[in-house]
PDB file of C-alpha atoms in Angstrom:
ATOM      1  CA  ALA A 927      96.940 198.973  47.425  1.00  0.00           C
ATOM      2  CA  LEU A 928      94.476 201.330  45.768  1.00  0.00           C
ATOM      3  CA  ALA A 929      97.230 203.925  45.461  1.00  0.00           C
ATOM      4  CA  HIS A 930      99.245 201.464  43.350  1.00  0.00           C
ATOM      5  CA  VAL A 931      96.568 199.742  41.311  1.00  0.00           C
ATOM      6  CA  GLU A 932      98.966 198.177  38.791  1.00  0.00           C
ATOM      7  CA  VAL A 933     100.623 196.177  41.564  1.00  0.00           C
ATOM      8  CA  PHE A 934      97.293 195.455  43.224  1.00  0.00           C
ATOM      9  CA  ASP A 935      95.698 194.171  40.009  1.00  0.00           C
ATOM     10  CA  THR A 936      98.686 191.880  39.496  1.00  0.00           C
ATOM     11  CA  GLN A 937      98.211 190.491  42.994  1.00  0.00           C
ATOM     12  CA  LEU A 938      94.497 189.910  42.418  1.00  0.00           C
ATOM     13  CA  ARG A 939      95.205 188.124  39.134  1.00  0.00           C
ATOM     14  CA  ALA A 940      97.773 185.906  40.845  1.00  0.00           C
ATOM     15  CA  ILE A 941      95.353 184.968  43.614  1.00  0.00           C
ATOM     16  CA  LEU A 942      92.609 184.195  41.112  1.00  0.00           C
ATOM     17  CA  ARG A 943      94.944 182.006  39.070  1.00  0.00           C
ATOM     18  CA  ALA A 944      95.943 180.170  42.250  1.00  0.00           C
ATOM     19  CA  SER A 945      92.253 179.506  42.917  1.00  0.00           C
ATOM     20  CA  ALA A 946      92.310 176.954  40.083  1.00  0.00           C
ATOM     21  CA  TYR A 947      94.459 174.708  42.296  1.00  0.00           C
ATOM     22  CA  GLY A 948      92.503 174.923  45.539  1.00  0.00           C
ATOM     23  CA  PRO A 949      90.282 177.122  47.706  1.00  0.00           C
ATOM     24  CA  VAL A 950      91.568 180.631  48.439  1.00  0.00           C
ATOM     25  CA  ARG A 951      90.106 183.661  50.160  1.00  0.00           C
ATOM     26  CA  ILE A 952      91.083 187.301  49.852  1.00  0.00           C
ATOM     27  CA  LEU A 953      91.292 189.322  53.058  1.00  0.00           C
ATOM     28  CA  VAL A 954      91.636 193.081  52.571  1.00  0.00           C
ATOM     29  CA  PRO A 955      93.630 194.802  55.343  1.00  0.00           C
ATOM     30  CA  MET A 956      93.189 198.267  56.805  1.00  0.00           C
ATOM     31  CA  VAL A 957      89.651 198.727  55.512  1.00  0.00           C
ATOM     32  CA  SER A 958      88.018 201.937  56.664  1.00  0.00           C
ATOM     33  CA  GLY A 959      84.776 202.044  54.698  1.00  0.00           C
ATOM     34  CA  ARG A 960      82.413 200.704  52.069  1.00  0.00           C
ATOM     35  CA  GLU A 961      83.883 202.546  49.098  1.00  0.00           C
ATOM     36  CA  GLU A 962      87.198 200.721  49.377  1.00  0.00           C
ATOM     37  CA  LEU A 963      85.575 197.294  49.374  1.00  0.00           C
ATOM     38  CA  LEU A 964      83.359 198.135  46.421  1.00  0.00           C
ATOM     39  CA  GLU A 965      86.444 199.186  44.468  1.00  0.00           C
ATOM     40  CA  VAL A 966      88.298 196.000  45.412  1.00  0.00           C
ATOM     41  CA  ARG A 967      85.338 193.871  44.383  1.00  0.00           C
ATOM     42  CA  ARG A 968      85.084 195.770  41.096  1.00  0.00           C
ATOM     43  CA  ARG A 969      88.758 195.195  40.334  1.00  0.00           C
ATOM     44  CA  LEU A 970      88.460 191.564  41.374  1.00  0.00           C
ATOM     45  CA  ARG A 971      85.495 191.033  39.048  1.00  0.00           C
ATOM     46  CA  ARG A 972      87.330 192.707  36.179  1.00  0.00           C
ATOM     47  CA  ALA A 973      90.460 190.617  36.762  1.00  0.00           C
ATOM     48  CA  GLY A 974      88.338 187.456  36.692  1.00  0.00           C
ATOM     49  CA  LEU A 975      86.719 188.410  33.388  1.00  0.00           C
ATOM     50  CA  GLN A 976      90.121 189.157  31.860  1.00  0.00           C
ATOM     51  CA  LEU A 977      91.613 185.869  33.004  1.00  0.00           C
ATOM     52  CA  ARG A 978      88.709 183.818  31.665  1.00  0.00           C
ATOM     53  CA  LYS A 979      88.893 185.682  28.369  1.00  0.00           C
ATOM     54  CA  GLN A 980      92.589 184.780  28.182  1.00  0.00           C
ATOM     55  CA  GLY A 981      91.738 181.127  28.727  1.00  0.00           C
ATOM     56  CA  HIS A 982      92.845 180.773  32.331  1.00  0.00           C
ATOM     57  CA  GLU A 983      90.902 178.510  34.656  1.00  0.00           C
ATOM     58  CA  ILE A 984      89.838 180.136  37.928  1.00  0.00           C
ATOM     59  CA  ALA A 985      87.385 179.275  40.690  1.00  0.00           C
ATOM     60  CA  GLY A 986      83.769 180.173  40.176  1.00  0.00           C
ATOM     61  CA  HIS A 987      83.764 182.190  43.401  1.00  0.00           C
ATOM     62  CA  VAL A 988      86.600 183.543  45.535  1.00  0.00           C
ATOM     63  CA  GLU A 989      85.487 184.856  48.905  1.00  0.00           C
ATOM     64  CA  LEU A 990      86.340 188.464  49.730  1.00  0.00           C
ATOM     65  CA  GLY A 991      86.725 189.519  53.344  1.00  0.00           C
ATOM     66  CA  ALA A 992      87.518 192.657  55.327  1.00  0.00           C
ATOM     67  CA  MET A 993      90.017 192.953  58.139  1.00  0.00           C
ATOM     68  CA  ILE A 994      88.407 194.937  60.941  1.00  0.00           C
ATOM     69  CA  GLU A 995      91.362 196.675  62.542  1.00  0.00           C
ATOM     70  CA  VAL A 996      90.429 200.333  62.092  1.00  0.00           C
ATOM     71  CA  PRO A 997      87.738 201.652  64.485  1.00  0.00           C
ATOM     72  CA  ALA A 998      85.925 203.329  61.584  1.00  0.00           C
ATOM     73  CA  ALA A 999      85.461 199.935  59.909  1.00  0.00           C
ATOM     74  CA  ALA A1000      84.080 198.388  63.096  1.00  0.00           C
ATOM     75  CA  ILE A1001      81.576 201.212  63.513  1.00  0.00           C
ATOM     76  CA  ALA A1002      80.625 201.347  59.814  1.00  0.00           C
ATOM     77  CA  LEU A1003      80.395 197.557  59.416  1.00  0.00           C
ATOM     78  CA  PRO A1004      76.556 197.492  59.179  1.00  0.00           C
ATOM     79  CA  GLY A1005      76.869 199.603  56.034  1.00  0.00           C
ATOM     80  CA  PHE A1006      79.192 197.270  54.163  1.00  0.00           C
ATOM     81  CA  ILE A1007      78.755 193.819  55.680  1.00  0.00           C
ATOM     82  CA  GLY A1008      76.703 192.894  52.629  1.00  0.00           C
ATOM     83  CA  SER A1009      79.719 193.584  50.396  1.00  0.00           C
ATOM     84  CA  VAL A1010      81.924 190.915  51.983  1.00  0.00           C
ATOM     85  CA  ASP A1011      81.783 187.168  52.507  1.00  0.00           C
ATOM     86  CA  PHE A1012      83.539 187.149  55.884  1.00  0.00           C
ATOM     87  CA  VAL A1013      85.323 189.418  58.349  1.00  0.00           C
ATOM     88  CA  SER A1014      88.385 189.018  60.526  1.00  0.00           C
ATOM     89  CA  VAL A1015      89.087 191.238  63.523  1.00  0.00           C
ATOM     90  CA  GLY A1016      92.714 192.308  63.845  1.00  0.00           C
ATOM     91  CA  THR A1017      92.896 193.043  67.551  1.00  0.00           C
ATOM     92  CA  ASN A1018      96.473 194.355  67.693  1.00  0.00           C
ATOM     93  CA  ASP A1019      95.824 197.351  65.468  1.00  0.00           C
ATOM     94  CA  LEU A1020      92.237 197.770  66.635  1.00  0.00           C
ATOM     95  CA  VAL A1021      93.407 198.212  70.231  1.00  0.00           C
ATOM     96  CA  GLN A1022      96.164 200.578  69.127  1.00  0.00           C
ATOM     97  CA  TYR A1023      93.923 202.854  67.073  1.00  0.00           C
ATOM     98  CA  LEU A1024      90.951 202.701  69.396  1.00  0.00           C
ATOM     99  CA  LEU A1025      92.998 203.707  72.437  1.00  0.00           C
ATOM    100  CA  ALA A1026      95.460 205.998  70.588  1.00  0.00           C
ATOM    101  CA  ALA A1027      98.307 204.010  72.121  1.00  0.00           C
ATOM    102  CA  ASP A1028     101.213 202.845  69.986  1.00  0.00           C
ATOM    103  CA  ARG A1029     101.853 199.245  71.006  1.00  0.00           C
ATOM    104  CA  ASN A1030     105.560 199.650  70.152  1.00  0.00           C
ATOM    105  CA  ASN A1031     105.990 202.597  72.513  1.00  0.00           C
ATOM    106  CA  GLU A1032     107.029 201.315  75.921  1.00  0.00           C
ATOM    107  CA  ALA A1033     105.997 204.588  77.562  1.00  0.00           C
ATOM    108  CA  LEU A1034     102.389 203.833  76.565  1.00  0.00           C
ATOM    109  CA  GLY A1035     102.427 200.226  77.738  1.00  0.00           C
ATOM    110  CA  GLU A1036      99.849 200.801  80.446  1.00  0.00           C
ATOM    111  CA  LEU A1037      97.461 202.412  77.978  1.00  0.00           C
ATOM    112  CA  TYR A1038      97.698 199.669  75.366  1.00  0.00           C
ATOM    113  CA  THR A1039      95.452 196.905  76.667  1.00  0.00           C
ATOM    114  CA  PRO A1040      92.710 194.718  75.194  1.00  0.00           C
ATOM    115  CA  LEU A1041      91.066 194.798  78.634  1.00  0.00           C
ATOM    116  CA  HIS A1042      89.177 197.990  77.922  1.00  0.00           C
ATOM    117  CA  PRO A1043      85.364 198.247  78.021  1.00  0.00           C
ATOM    118  CA  ALA A1044      85.277 200.133  74.718  1.00  0.00           C
ATOM    119  CA  LEU A1045      87.090 197.311  72.926  1.00  0.00           C
ATOM    120  CA  LEU A1046      84.792 194.638  74.319  1.00  0.00           C
ATOM    121  CA  ARG A1047      81.681 196.525  73.263  1.00  0.00           C
ATOM    122  CA  LEU A1048      83.115 197.133  69.809  1.00  0.00           C
ATOM    123  CA  LEU A1049      83.930 193.436  69.434  1.00  0.00           C
ATOM    124  CA  ARG A1050      80.426 192.520  70.587  1.00  0.00           C
ATOM    125  CA  ASP A1051      78.914 194.853  67.980  1.00  0.00           C
ATOM    126  CA  VAL A1052      81.102 193.457  65.183  1.00  0.00           C
ATOM    127  CA  VAL A1053      80.122 189.901  66.051  1.00  0.00           C
ATOM    128  CA  ARG A1054      76.418 190.759  66.207  1.00  0.00           C
ATOM    129  CA  THR A1055      76.519 192.573  62.869  1.00  0.00           C
ATOM    130  CA  ALA A1056      78.340 189.709  61.157  1.00  0.00           C
ATOM    131  CA  HIS A1057      76.092 187.011  62.599  1.00  0.00           C
ATOM    132  CA  ARG A1058      72.899 188.860  61.687  1.00  0.00           C
ATOM    133  CA  ARG A1059      73.973 188.762  58.041  1.00  0.00           C
ATOM    134  CA  GLY A1060      75.261 185.182  58.225  1.00  0.00           C
ATOM    135  CA  ARG A1061      78.897 186.184  57.786  1.00  0.00           C
ATOM    136  CA  PRO A1062      81.676 184.245  59.541  1.00  0.00           C
ATOM    137  CA  VAL A1063      83.825 186.343  61.846  1.00  0.00           C
ATOM    138  CA  ALA A1064      87.286 185.392  63.076  1.00  0.00           C
ATOM    139  CA  VAL A1065      89.712 187.088  65.427  1.00  0.00           C
ATOM    140  CA  CYS A1066      93.479 187.332  65.103  1.00  0.00           C
ATOM    141  CA  GLY A1067      96.181 189.123  67.026  1.00  0.00           C
ATOM    142  CA  GLU A1068      97.898 188.481  70.314  1.00  0.00           C
ATOM    143  CA  ILE A1069      94.743 187.820  72.312  1.00  0.00           C
ATOM    144  CA  ALA A1070      93.639 185.093  69.892  1.00  0.00           C
ATOM    145  CA  GLY A1071      96.742 183.109  70.785  1.00  0.00           C
ATOM    146  CA  ASP A1072      96.596 183.763  74.523  1.00  0.00           C
ATOM    147  CA  ALA A1073      94.744 181.021  76.392  1.00  0.00           C
ATOM    148  CA  ALA A1074      93.890 183.433  79.205  1.00  0.00           C
ATOM    149  CA  PHE A1075      91.620 185.397  76.859  1.00  0.00           C
ATOM    150  CA  VAL A1076      89.714 182.372  75.547  1.00  0.00           C
ATOM    151  CA  PRO A1077      86.700 182.708  77.920  1.00  0.00           C
ATOM    152  CA  LEU A1078      86.384 186.401  77.091  1.00  0.00           C
ATOM    153  CA  LEU A1079      86.428 185.791  73.328  1.00  0.00           C
ATOM    154  CA  LEU A1080      83.968 182.916  73.575  1.00  0.00           C
ATOM    155  CA  ALA A1081      81.632 184.998  75.715  1.00  0.00           C
ATOM    156  CA  LEU A1082      81.611 187.690  73.036  1.00  0.00           C
ATOM    157  CA  GLY A1083      80.716 185.134  70.351  1.00  0.00           C
ATOM    158  CA  LEU A1084      84.145 184.798  68.744  1.00  0.00           C
ATOM    159  CA  THR A1085      84.630 181.109  68.018  1.00  0.00           C
ATOM    160  CA  GLU A1086      87.094 181.210  65.104  1.00  0.00           C
ATOM    161  CA  LEU A1087      90.631 182.038  66.228  1.00  0.00           C
ATOM    162  CA  SER A1088      93.666 182.697  64.044  1.00  0.00           C
ATOM    163  CA  LEU A1089      96.832 182.013  66.010  1.00  0.00           C
ATOM    164  CA  HIS A1090     100.446 180.876  65.862  1.00  0.00           C
ATOM    165  CA  PRO A1091     100.827 177.071  65.846  1.00  0.00           C
ATOM    166  CA  ALA A1092     103.043 177.276  68.926  1.00  0.00           C
ATOM    167  CA  THR A1093     100.066 178.386  71.012  1.00  0.00           C
ATOM    168  CA  LEU A1094      97.576 175.931  69.527  1.00  0.00           C
ATOM    169  CA  LEU A1095      97.671 173.238  72.206  1.00  0.00           C
ATOM    170  CA  GLU A1096      97.403 175.702  75.082  1.00  0.00           C
ATOM    171  CA  VAL A1097      94.474 177.530  73.475  1.00  0.00           C
ATOM    172  CA  ARG A1098      92.777 174.253  72.599  1.00  0.00           C
ATOM    173  CA  ARG A1099      93.116 173.110  76.205  1.00  0.00           C
ATOM    174  CA  ALA A1100      91.564 176.368  77.398  1.00  0.00           C
ATOM    175  CA  ILE A1101      88.643 175.977  74.984  1.00  0.00           C
ATOM    176  CA  ARG A1102      87.981 172.426  76.166  1.00  0.00           C
ATOM    177  CA  GLY A1103      87.903 173.695  79.733  1.00  0.00           C
ATOM    178  CA  CYS A1104      85.141 176.197  78.994  1.00  0.00           C
ATOM    179  CA  ASP A1105      81.385 175.770  79.185  1.00  0.00           C
ATOM    180  CA  LEU A1106      80.102 177.921  76.320  1.00  0.00           C
ATOM    181  CA  SER A1107      76.553 178.175  77.628  1.00  0.00           C
ATOM    182  CA  VAL A1108      77.807 179.399  81.018  1.00  0.00           C
ATOM    183  CA  LEU A1109      80.075 181.986  79.410  1.00  0.00           C
ATOM    184  CA  GLN A1110      77.260 183.240  77.194  1.00  0.00           C
ATOM    185  CA  ALA A1111      75.051 183.626  80.247  1.00  0.00           C
ATOM    186  CA  ARG A1112      77.756 185.776  81.819  1.00  0.00           C
ATOM    187  CA  THR A1113      78.365 187.995  78.774  1.00  0.00           C
ATOM    188  CA  ALA A1114      76.105 190.743  80.082  1.00  0.00           C
ATOM    189  CA  ALA A1115      78.141 190.935  83.280  1.00  0.00           C
ATOM    190  CA  LEU A1116      81.331 191.194  81.229  1.00  0.00           C
ATOM    191  CA  LEU A1117      79.932 194.065  79.171  1.00  0.00           C
ATOM    192  CA  ARG A1118      78.832 195.880  82.316  1.00  0.00           C
ATOM    193  CA  ALA A1119      82.445 196.125  83.467  1.00  0.00           C
ATOM    194  CA  ARG A1120      83.371 199.801  83.683  1.00  0.00           C
ATOM    195  CA  ASP A1121      87.163 199.504  83.674  1.00  0.00           C
ATOM    196  CA  ARG A1122      90.112 197.158  83.320  1.00  0.00           C
ATOM    197  CA  SER A1123      89.814 196.038  86.921  1.00  0.00           C
ATOM    198  CA  GLY A1124      86.230 194.914  86.392  1.00  0.00           C
ATOM    199  CA  ILE A1125      87.182 192.908  83.291  1.00  0.00           C
ATOM    200  CA  GLU A1126      90.075 191.290  85.151  1.00  0.00           C
ATOM    201  CA  GLN A1127      87.689 190.311  87.949  1.00  0.00           C
ATOM    202  CA  TRP A1128      85.360 188.724  85.384  1.00  0.00           C
ATOM    203  CA  LEU A1129      88.273 186.766  83.935  1.00  0.00           C
ATOM    204  CA  ALA A1130      89.411 185.709  87.379  1.00  0.00           C
ATOM    205  CA  ALA A1131      85.932 184.399  88.139  1.00  0.00           C
ATOM    206  CA  ASN A1132      85.797 182.413  84.900  1.00  0.00           C
ATOM    207  CA  THR A1133      89.348 181.209  84.367  1.00  0.00           C
ATOM    208  CA  GLY A1134      91.503 181.836  87.377  1.00  0.00           C
ATOM    209  CA  GLY A1135      92.640 185.116  85.845  1.00  0.00           C
ATOM    210  CA  LEU A1136      95.417 186.239  83.555  1.00  0.00           C
ATOM    211  CA  GLN A1137      98.757 184.642  84.151  1.00  0.00           C
TER     212      GLN A1137
END
């Protein structure tokens, strides 16, 4: 987007104009660091001033969020969490880039897995950073719509899930079957898992395992 600012500015203006008709939020994908978000916020502020000057009605505040799907963004989040209103973790790309395993390459299928200790610890750190600064944090991607992962996500503090409507009832049923306080008490054991097998054992003990 920042390589084609004319198109990007047009998109920002359109979103701001739409904000006159109802609440909208802007979620910036593929963020890797603070500089990018500061530039987006600068362009957003400028677009708002231009629209008001031209007589257009826009919302007083449009929330700006960062998609955490690049490992660098997850690690650097403490340095720019104050520049955003919310964050959303894109697990599909985060797993792919963290593990250097293309999820579309069948030969790497065994390597591409969200059941990796490094991913869980990174998710835990993102959630802690966001909550310390009072920022909402959501999770999207395949695991958000998979009921088998619900206990794991809840244990890590992820309570806002973005998923396909087709999986809503199954995920909702899984959530209702969980005891949040019990899962939170078992988070430390989850994070102590040293490999995929250990994480699968934790899931089996808390849900009956992955289907």
